[in-house]
DNA sequence: CGGTATCCACATGGATACTG
DNA sequence: CAGTATCCATGTGGATACCG
């Protein structure tokens, strides 16, 4: 395979950065399991049906990237807990957005469990794009702008293609 | 490598579905380029620095999955345009969520171009989780609930782990 | 329990040449 | 221009045995 562990050739966009960590399919599944409350090596092993060496490798990589932390339990130092860090928890919106897309276009089976507002017990709203005033925005109300046009100077991301011309 | 093209062993969650399509790193990068306005084989080729055969393969797969469509131009049938479908466009929130995460924890360079509200020109709000009334929710205001508890019956996703116990 | 260490299968990816 | 066809390198993943 190509040079998988060289950083992707793009320094100015966050997407390649995210991909470098999440680009491996098992990392995603491990994260999902972690979000659903799994903490131990053998739990992941059983639930995911992943090989030991791969699980070991992926957990180590997630820890390296600061997405999960590894803590031996005080009572039995052989027992180890893996927990999401803040950085890992911050992946929740991305995970949910992907999951919702998969539910919309996949087999069509809404999945379980459902993430709910703890206060009223109601399911959360679909992840979407919102203006700063909170109004939800459809793809037609969006446009690309150069950051420079907003006041701050910056470098390019992709060759300037300011229009979301994907929509006409 | 394992059986990469067997569906991931989970029928009731949308995340594996999404992963099956987006799990390949190049697919992500191609999608990003498409969202930024690229439409042609050689454009992708030049911008992404991907091998011809891989690009060909990934484009075909994206078309297969209904995420992009391939249309020969009426004037010159050799020229082909690749465009995002509705299904592809619906990946935008997930892409943005990942990108924002990457920007927050990556090299820290905010990327270009910036997606803005076409009406007021202001950058969109960060992708986040919202209650049905629109109020933004932090991780501590979230909890997992079984779908059955909401009225509709359903099957399991992962072994029942209703609590987002990741947060305490 | 939570890993390493091996060994092996094969998918992904790069480079390059060729084609309609 | 938009691909195929080939060849080859290596990363990902599975199975299994072993270890502290």
CSV table of C-alpha atoms (C1' of nucleotides) in Angstrom, one decimal:
chain,number,residue,atom,x,y,z
A,1,UNK,CA,0.0,0.0,0.0
A,2,UNK,CA,1.1,3.6,-0.4
A,3,UNK,CA,2.9,5.4,2.3
A,4,UNK,CA,0.0,5.2,4.7
A,5,UNK,CA,1.7,6.8,7.6
A,6,UNK,CA,3.1,9.8,5.9
A,7,UNK,CA,0.8,12.7,6.6
A,8,UNK,CA,-1.5,13.3,3.7
A,9,UNK,CA,-0.1,15.9,1.4
A,10,UNK,CA,-2.3,18.8,2.6
A,11,UNK,CA,-1.3,20.9,5.5
A,12,UNK,CA,-4.1,23.4,5.5
A,13,UNK,CA,-7.2,21.4,5.7
A,14,UNK,CA,-8.5,19.6,8.8
A,15,UNK,CA,-10.0,16.8,6.8
A,16,UNK,CA,-6.8,15.0,6.0
A,17,UNK,CA,-5.8,15.3,9.6
A,18,UNK,CA,-9.0,13.7,10.8
A,19,UNK,CA,-8.5,11.0,8.1
A,20,UNK,CA,-5.1,10.1,9.3
A,21,UNK,CA,-6.6,9.0,12.6
A,22,UNK,CA,-9.9,7.8,11.5
A,23,UNK,CA,-9.0,6.4,8.1
A,24,UNK,CA,-8.7,2.9,9.3
A,25,UNK,CA,-12.0,1.1,9.4
A,26,UNK,CA,-11.4,-0.6,12.7
A,27,UNK,CA,-10.6,2.6,14.5
A,28,UNK,CA,-14.1,3.8,13.7
A,29,UNK,CA,-15.6,0.7,15.0
A,30,UNK,CA,-13.5,0.7,18.1
A,31,UNK,CA,-14.6,4.3,18.7
A,32,UNK,CA,-18.2,3.5,18.3
A,33,UNK,CA,-17.9,0.7,20.8
A,34,UNK,CA,-16.1,3.1,23.2
A,35,UNK,CA,-18.9,5.6,22.8
A,36,UNK,CA,-21.3,2.8,23.7
A,37,UNK,CA,-19.6,2.1,26.9
A,38,UNK,CA,-16.9,-0.5,26.3
A,39,UNK,CA,-13.7,-0.1,28.2
A,40,UNK,CA,-11.7,-3.3,28.2
A,41,UNK,CA,-9.6,-5.1,25.7
A,42,UNK,CA,-11.6,-8.4,25.8
A,43,UNK,CA,-14.8,-6.5,25.5
A,44,UNK,CA,-13.8,-4.9,22.3
A,45,UNK,CA,-12.4,-8.3,21.2
A,46,UNK,CA,-15.6,-10.1,21.7
A,47,UNK,CA,-18.0,-7.5,20.4
A,48,UNK,CA,-16.1,-6.4,17.3
A,49,UNK,CA,-14.8,-9.8,16.3
A,50,UNK,CA,-11.4,-8.2,15.5
A,51,UNK,CA,-8.1,-10.0,15.7
A,52,UNK,CA,-6.1,-9.5,18.9
A,53,UNK,CA,-3.1,-8.1,17.2
A,54,UNK,CA,-5.1,-5.6,15.2
A,55,UNK,CA,-7.1,-4.5,18.2
A,56,UNK,CA,-3.9,-4.1,20.1
A,57,UNK,CA,-2.4,-2.0,17.3
A,58,UNK,CA,-5.4,0.2,16.8
A,59,UNK,CA,-5.9,0.9,20.5
A,60,UNK,CA,-2.2,1.8,20.7
A,61,UNK,CA,-2.6,4.2,17.8
A,62,UNK,CA,-5.7,5.8,19.2
A,63,UNK,CA,-3.9,6.3,22.5
A,64,UNK,CA,-0.9,7.8,20.6
A,65,UNK,CA,-3.2,10.2,18.9
A,66,UNK,CA,-4.7,11.2,22.2
A,67,UNK,CA,-8.2,10.0,21.3
A,68,UNK,CA,-8.3,7.3,24.0
A,69,UNK,CA,-6.4,7.0,27.2
A,70,UNK,CA,-5.1,3.8,28.8
A,71,UNK,CA,-5.4,3.5,32.5
A,72,UNK,CA,-4.4,0.4,34.6
A,73,UNK,CA,-7.0,-0.1,37.3
A,74,UNK,CA,-5.7,0.6,40.8
A,75,UNK,CA,-6.9,-2.6,42.3
A,76,UNK,CA,-5.6,-5.0,39.7
A,77,UNK,CA,-2.8,-3.5,37.6
A,78,UNK,CA,-3.3,-6.1,35.0
A,79,UNK,CA,-6.7,-4.8,34.2
A,80,UNK,CA,-6.6,-1.9,31.9
A,81,UNK,CA,-9.3,0.6,31.1
A,82,UNK,CA,-9.5,2.4,27.8
A,83,UNK,CA,-11.5,5.6,27.9
A,84,UNK,CA,-12.2,8.4,25.5
A,85,UNK,CA,-10.4,11.6,26.0
A,86,UNK,CA,-11.9,15.0,25.4
A,87,UNK,CA,-10.4,14.9,22.0
A,88,UNK,CA,-12.1,11.6,21.4
A,89,UNK,CA,-15.4,12.7,22.7
A,90,UNK,CA,-15.3,15.6,20.3
A,91,UNK,CA,-15.6,13.1,17.5
A,92,UNK,CA,-19.2,12.4,18.5
A,93,UNK,CA,-20.8,14.9,16.1
A,94,UNK,CA,-18.8,13.4,13.2
A,95,UNK,CA,-19.7,9.9,14.2
A,96,UNK,CA,-23.3,10.8,14.5
A,97,UNK,CA,-23.4,12.6,11.2
A,98,UNK,CA,-21.9,9.5,9.5
A,99,UNK,CA,-24.3,7.2,11.3
A,100,UNK,CA,-27.3,9.3,10.3
A,101,UNK,CA,-26.2,9.3,6.7
A,102,UNK,CA,-25.8,5.5,6.8
A,103,UNK,CA,-29.2,5.1,8.3
A,104,UNK,CA,-30.8,7.3,5.7
A,105,UNK,CA,-29.2,5.5,2.7
A,106,UNK,CA,-28.3,2.1,4.2
A,107,UNK,CA,-30.7,-0.8,4.7
A,108,UNK,CA,-33.0,1.8,6.2
A,109,UNK,CA,-33.1,0.3,9.7
A,110,UNK,CA,-32.8,3.0,12.3
A,111,UNK,CA,-30.3,1.9,14.8
A,112,UNK,CA,-30.1,1.4,18.5
A,113,UNK,CA,-29.5,2.8,21.0
A,114,UNK,CA,-30.7,6.3,20.2
A,115,UNK,CA,-28.9,9.4,21.5
A,116,UNK,CA,-31.3,11.5,23.5
A,117,UNK,CA,-31.5,14.8,25.3
A,118,UNK,CA,-31.1,13.8,28.9
A,119,UNK,CA,-33.5,16.5,30.1
A,120,UNK,CA,-36.6,15.7,28.1
A,121,UNK,CA,-35.7,12.2,26.9
A,122,UNK,CA,-36.4,13.2,23.3
A,123,UNK,CA,-34.1,12.0,20.5
A,124,UNK,CA,-31.6,14.7,19.3
A,125,UNK,CA,-32.2,16.6,16.1
A,126,UNK,CA,-30.4,15.3,13.1
A,127,UNK,CA,-26.9,16.7,12.7
A,128,UNK,CA,-27.0,19.5,10.2
A,129,UNK,CA,-25.5,22.8,9.1
A,130,UNK,CA,-26.6,25.9,10.9
A,131,UNK,CA,-26.1,29.6,10.5
A,132,UNK,CA,-24.7,31.5,13.4
A,133,UNK,CA,-28.2,32.5,14.4
A,134,UNK,CA,-29.1,28.9,14.7
A,135,UNK,CA,-31.2,28.7,11.5
A,136,UNK,CA,-30.7,25.4,9.7
A,137,UNK,CA,-29.1,25.8,6.2
A,138,UNK,CA,-29.7,23.6,3.2
A,139,UNK,CA,-27.0,23.1,0.6
A,140,UNK,CA,-28.4,25.8,-1.6
A,141,UNK,CA,-27.9,28.4,1.0
A,142,UNK,CA,-24.2,27.7,1.2
A,143,UNK,CA,-21.2,29.1,-0.6
A,144,UNK,CA,-17.5,28.8,-0.2
A,145,UNK,CA,-15.6,32.0,0.6
A,146,UNK,CA,-12.0,32.7,0.9
A,147,UNK,CA,-11.0,33.2,4.5
A,148,UNK,CA,-9.2,36.4,3.5
A,149,UNK,CA,-12.5,37.9,2.5
A,150,UNK,CA,-13.6,37.6,6.1
A,151,UNK,CA,-10.7,39.6,7.5
A,152,UNK,CA,-8.0,37.1,8.4
A,153,UNK,CA,-5.4,36.2,5.9
A,154,UNK,CA,-4.7,32.6,5.1
A,155,UNK,CA,-3.3,30.2,2.6
A,156,UNK,CA,-5.2,28.0,0.2
A,157,UNK,CA,-6.8,24.7,0.8
A,158,UNK,CA,-7.5,23.5,-2.7
A,159,UNK,CA,-7.1,25.5,-5.8
A,160,UNK,CA,-9.5,28.3,-5.4
A,161,UNK,CA,-12.9,27.1,-6.3
A,162,UNK,CA,-15.1,29.4,-4.3
A,163,UNK,CA,-18.5,28.2,-5.6
A,164,UNK,CA,-20.3,25.2,-4.4
A,165,UNK,CA,-21.2,24.7,-8.1
A,166,UNK,CA,-22.2,21.3,-7.3
A,167,UNK,CA,-25.8,22.3,-6.9
A,168,UNK,CA,-27.0,23.9,-10.1
B,1,UNK,CA,-6.3,-8.2,4.5
B,2,UNK,CA,-9.6,-9.4,5.8
B,3,UNK,CA,-12.6,-9.7,3.7
B,4,UNK,CA,-12.8,-6.0,3.0
B,5,UNK,CA,-15.8,-6.0,0.8
B,6,UNK,CA,-18.0,-8.1,2.9
B,7,UNK,CA,-20.4,-5.8,4.6
B,8,UNK,CA,-19.3,-5.1,8.1
B,9,UNK,CA,-20.9,-7.5,10.6
B,10,UNK,CA,-23.5,-5.1,11.9
B,11,UNK,CA,-26.8,-4.8,10.2
B,12,UNK,CA,-28.5,-2.4,12.5
B,13,UNK,CA,-26.2,0.6,12.7
B,14,UNK,CA,-25.7,3.2,10.1
B,15,UNK,CA,-22.1,3.7,10.9
B,16,UNK,CA,-20.7,0.6,9.3
B,17,UNK,CA,-22.8,1.4,6.3
B,18,UNK,CA,-21.2,4.7,6.0
B,19,UNK,CA,-17.8,3.2,6.6
B,20,UNK,CA,-18.2,0.7,3.8
B,21,UNK,CA,-18.4,3.6,1.4
B,22,UNK,CA,-16.1,6.1,3.0
B,23,UNK,CA,-13.7,3.8,4.7
B,24,UNK,CA,-11.1,4.2,2.0
B,25,UNK,CA,-9.0,7.2,2.5
B,26,UNK,CA,-9.0,8.3,-1.2
B,27,UNK,CA,-12.7,8.2,-1.4
B,28,UNK,CA,-12.8,10.9,1.3
B,29,UNK,CA,-10.2,13.0,-0.5
B,30,UNK,CA,-12.1,12.7,-3.8
B,31,UNK,CA,-15.3,13.7,-2.2
B,32,UNK,CA,-13.6,16.7,-0.7
B,33,UNK,CA,-12.3,17.7,-4.1
B,34,UNK,CA,-15.8,17.2,-5.6
B,35,UNK,CA,-17.3,19.4,-2.9
B,36,UNK,CA,-14.7,22.0,-3.9
B,37,UNK,CA,-15.9,22.1,-7.5
B,38,UNK,CA,-13.7,19.5,-9.3
B,39,UNK,CA,-15.5,17.5,-11.9
B,40,UNK,CA,-13.0,15.9,-14.2
B,41,UNK,CA,-10.7,12.9,-14.1
B,42,UNK,CA,-7.5,14.9,-14.8
B,43,UNK,CA,-8.4,17.5,-12.3
B,44,UNK,CA,-8.7,15.0,-9.6
B,45,UNK,CA,-5.6,13.4,-10.8
B,46,UNK,CA,-3.5,16.6,-10.7
B,47,UNK,CA,-4.9,18.0,-7.4
B,48,UNK,CA,-4.9,14.8,-5.4
B,49,UNK,CA,-1.7,13.3,-6.6
B,50,UNK,CA,-3.4,9.9,-6.8
B,51,UNK,CA,-2.5,7.1,-9.2
B,52,UNK,CA,-4.6,6.8,-12.4
B,53,UNK,CA,-5.8,3.3,-11.7
B,54,UNK,CA,-6.7,4.0,-8.1
B,55,UNK,CA,-8.6,7.2,-9.1
B,56,UNK,CA,-10.4,5.2,-11.8
B,57,UNK,CA,-11.3,2.5,-9.3
B,58,UNK,CA,-12.5,4.9,-6.6
B,59,UNK,CA,-14.6,7.0,-8.9
B,60,UNK,CA,-16.2,3.9,-10.2
B,61,UNK,CA,-16.9,2.7,-6.7
B,62,UNK,CA,-18.4,6.1,-5.7
B,63,UNK,CA,-20.6,6.0,-8.8
B,64,UNK,CA,-21.7,2.4,-7.9
B,65,UNK,CA,-22.7,3.6,-4.5
B,66,UNK,CA,-24.7,6.4,-5.9
B,67,UNK,CA,-22.6,9.1,-4.3
B,68,UNK,CA,-21.3,10.5,-7.6
B,69,UNK,CA,-22.7,10.3,-11.1
B,70,UNK,CA,-20.8,10.1,-14.3
B,71,UNK,CA,-22.0,12.0,-17.3
B,72,UNK,CA,-20.3,12.3,-20.7
B,73,UNK,CA,-20.5,15.8,-22.0
B,74,UNK,CA,-22.9,16.3,-24.9
B,75,UNK,CA,-20.4,18.2,-27.1
B,76,UNK,CA,-17.5,15.9,-26.6
B,77,UNK,CA,-18.4,12.4,-25.5
B,78,UNK,CA,-14.9,11.7,-24.4
B,79,UNK,CA,-15.1,14.4,-21.8
B,80,UNK,CA,-16.7,13.1,-18.7
B,81,UNK,CA,-18.1,15.0,-15.7
B,82,UNK,CA,-18.3,13.6,-12.3
B,83,UNK,CA,-20.9,15.2,-10.1
B,84,UNK,CA,-22.1,14.6,-6.6
B,85,UNK,CA,-25.6,13.2,-6.3
B,86,UNK,CA,-28.1,14.1,-3.6
B,87,UNK,CA,-26.8,11.2,-1.6
B,88,UNK,CA,-23.3,12.5,-2.0
B,89,UNK,CA,-24.2,16.0,-1.1
B,90,UNK,CA,-25.8,14.7,2.1
B,91,UNK,CA,-22.3,13.7,3.3
B,92,UNK,CA,-21.5,17.4,3.7
B,93,UNK,CA,-22.4,17.6,7.4
B,94,UNK,CA,-20.2,14.5,8.1
B,95,UNK,CA,-17.3,15.9,6.1
B,96,UNK,CA,-17.6,19.3,7.8
B,97,UNK,CA,-17.8,17.7,11.2
B,98,UNK,CA,-14.6,15.7,10.6
B,99,UNK,CA,-12.9,18.7,9.1
B,100,UNK,CA,-13.7,20.9,12.0
B,101,UNK,CA,-12.4,18.3,14.4
B,102,UNK,CA,-9.2,18.1,12.4
B,103,UNK,CA,-8.9,21.8,12.5
B,104,UNK,CA,-9.4,21.9,16.2
B,105,UNK,CA,-6.8,19.2,17.0
B,106,UNK,CA,-4.6,19.3,13.9
B,107,UNK,CA,-1.8,21.7,13.2
B,108,UNK,CA,-4.3,24.3,14.2
B,109,UNK,CA,-4.5,26.1,10.9
B,110,UNK,CA,-8.1,27.0,9.9
B,111,UNK,CA,-8.6,25.8,6.4
B,112,UNK,CA,-9.7,27.4,3.2
B,113,UNK,CA,-12.2,27.9,1.7
B,114,UNK,CA,-14.7,28.5,4.4
B,115,UNK,CA,-18.3,27.5,4.0
B,116,UNK,CA,-20.6,30.4,4.5
B,117,UNK,CA,-24.2,31.4,4.7
B,118,UNK,CA,-24.9,32.6,1.2
B,119,UNK,CA,-27.4,35.2,2.6
B,120,UNK,CA,-25.2,37.1,5.0
B,121,UNK,CA,-21.8,35.8,4.0
B,122,UNK,CA,-21.0,34.8,7.6
B,123,UNK,CA,-19.2,31.5,8.2
B,124,UNK,CA,-21.5,28.7,9.3
B,125,UNK,CA,-21.8,27.7,12.9
B,126,UNK,CA,-19.7,24.7,14.0
B,127,UNK,CA,-21.4,21.4,13.5
B,128,UNK,CA,-22.8,20.2,16.7
B,129,UNK,CA,-25.5,18.3,18.5
B,130,UNK,CA,-28.8,20.0,19.0
B,131,UNK,CA,-32.0,19.2,20.8
B,132,UNK,CA,-35.2,19.2,18.8
B,133,UNK,CA,-35.9,22.8,20.0
B,134,UNK,CA,-32.6,23.8,18.4
B,135,UNK,CA,-30.8,24.2,21.7
B,136,UNK,CA,-27.2,23.0,21.4
B,137,UNK,CA,-26.3,20.0,23.6
B,138,UNK,CA,-23.0,19.2,25.2
B,139,UNK,CA,-21.9,15.6,25.9
B,140,UNK,CA,-23.1,15.8,29.4
B,141,UNK,CA,-26.7,16.5,28.4
B,142,UNK,CA,-26.8,13.3,26.3
B,143,UNK,CA,-27.9,9.8,27.1
B,144,UNK,CA,-28.5,6.6,25.1
B,145,UNK,CA,-32.0,5.3,25.1
B,146,UNK,CA,-33.5,2.2,23.7
B,147,UNK,CA,-35.6,3.0,20.7
B,148,UNK,CA,-38.3,0.8,22.1
B,149,UNK,CA,-38.6,3.3,25.0
B,150,UNK,CA,-39.6,5.9,22.5
B,151,UNK,CA,-42.6,3.9,21.1
B,152,UNK,CA,-41.2,2.0,18.2
B,153,UNK,CA,-39.8,-1.5,18.7
B,154,UNK,CA,-36.4,-2.3,17.3
B,155,UNK,CA,-33.4,-4.7,17.5
B,156,UNK,CA,-30.1,-4.1,19.2
B,157,UNK,CA,-27.2,-2.2,17.9
B,158,UNK,CA,-24.5,-3.1,20.3
B,159,UNK,CA,-25.0,-5.0,23.5
B,160,UNK,CA,-27.3,-2.8,25.5
B,161,UNK,CA,-25.1,-0.1,27.1
B,162,UNK,CA,-27.6,2.6,27.5
B,163,UNK,CA,-25.5,5.0,29.4
B,164,UNK,CA,-22.9,7.3,27.8
B,165,UNK,CA,-20.8,6.4,30.8
B,166,UNK,CA,-17.8,7.8,29.1
B,167,UNK,CA,-18.3,11.1,30.7
B,168,UNK,CA,-18.1,10.7,34.4
C,1,DC,C1',-6.1,-10.2,31.4
C,2,DG,C1',-3.8,-7.9,27.9
C,3,DG,C1',-1.0,-8.2,25.3
C,4,DT,C1',3.6,-10.0,21.6
C,5,DA,C1',5.3,-12.8,18.0
C,6,DT,C1',4.7,-15.3,13.7
C,7,DC,C1',3.0,-16.5,9.6
C,8,DC,C1',0.0,-15.9,5.9
C,9,DA,C1',-3.7,-13.9,2.6
C,10,DC,C1',-5.0,-10.3,0.0
C,11,DA,C1',-6.5,-5.4,-0.7
C,12,DT,C1',-4.8,-1.0,-1.4
C,13,DG,C1',-1.7,1.9,-3.7
C,14,DG,C1',2.2,3.6,-6.9
C,15,DA,C1',4.5,3.6,-11.5
C,16,DT,C1',4.3,3.0,-16.0
C,17,DA,C1',2.9,1.7,-20.6
C,18,DC,C1',-0.7,1.3,-23.6
C,19,DT,C1',-5.6,2.3,-25.9
C,20,DG,C1',-10.0,4.2,-28.0
D,1,DC,C1',-9.3,12.7,-22.1
D,2,DA,C1',-10.3,8.9,-19.5
D,3,DG,C1',-9.3,5.3,-18.8
D,4,DT,C1',-7.0,-0.4,-18.9
D,5,DA,C1',-3.3,-3.5,-18.1
D,6,DT,C1',0.7,-4.9,-15.6
D,7,DC,C1',3.9,-5.4,-12.1
D,8,DC,C1',5.3,-4.7,-7.7
D,9,DA,C1',5.6,-2.9,-2.7
D,10,DT,C1',3.6,-2.8,1.6
D,11,DG,C1',-0.2,-2.1,4.8
D,12,DT,C1',-4.2,-4.2,6.8
D,13,DG,C1',-6.2,-8.1,8.7
D,14,DG,C1',-6.9,-13.1,10.4
D,15,DA,C1',-5.3,-17.2,13.0
D,16,DT,C1',-2.7,-19.0,16.3
D,17,DA,C1',0.7,-19.7,19.8
D,18,DC,C1',2.9,-17.9,23.5
D,19,DC,C1',4.0,-14.7,27.6
D,20,DG,C1',4.1,-11.9,32.1
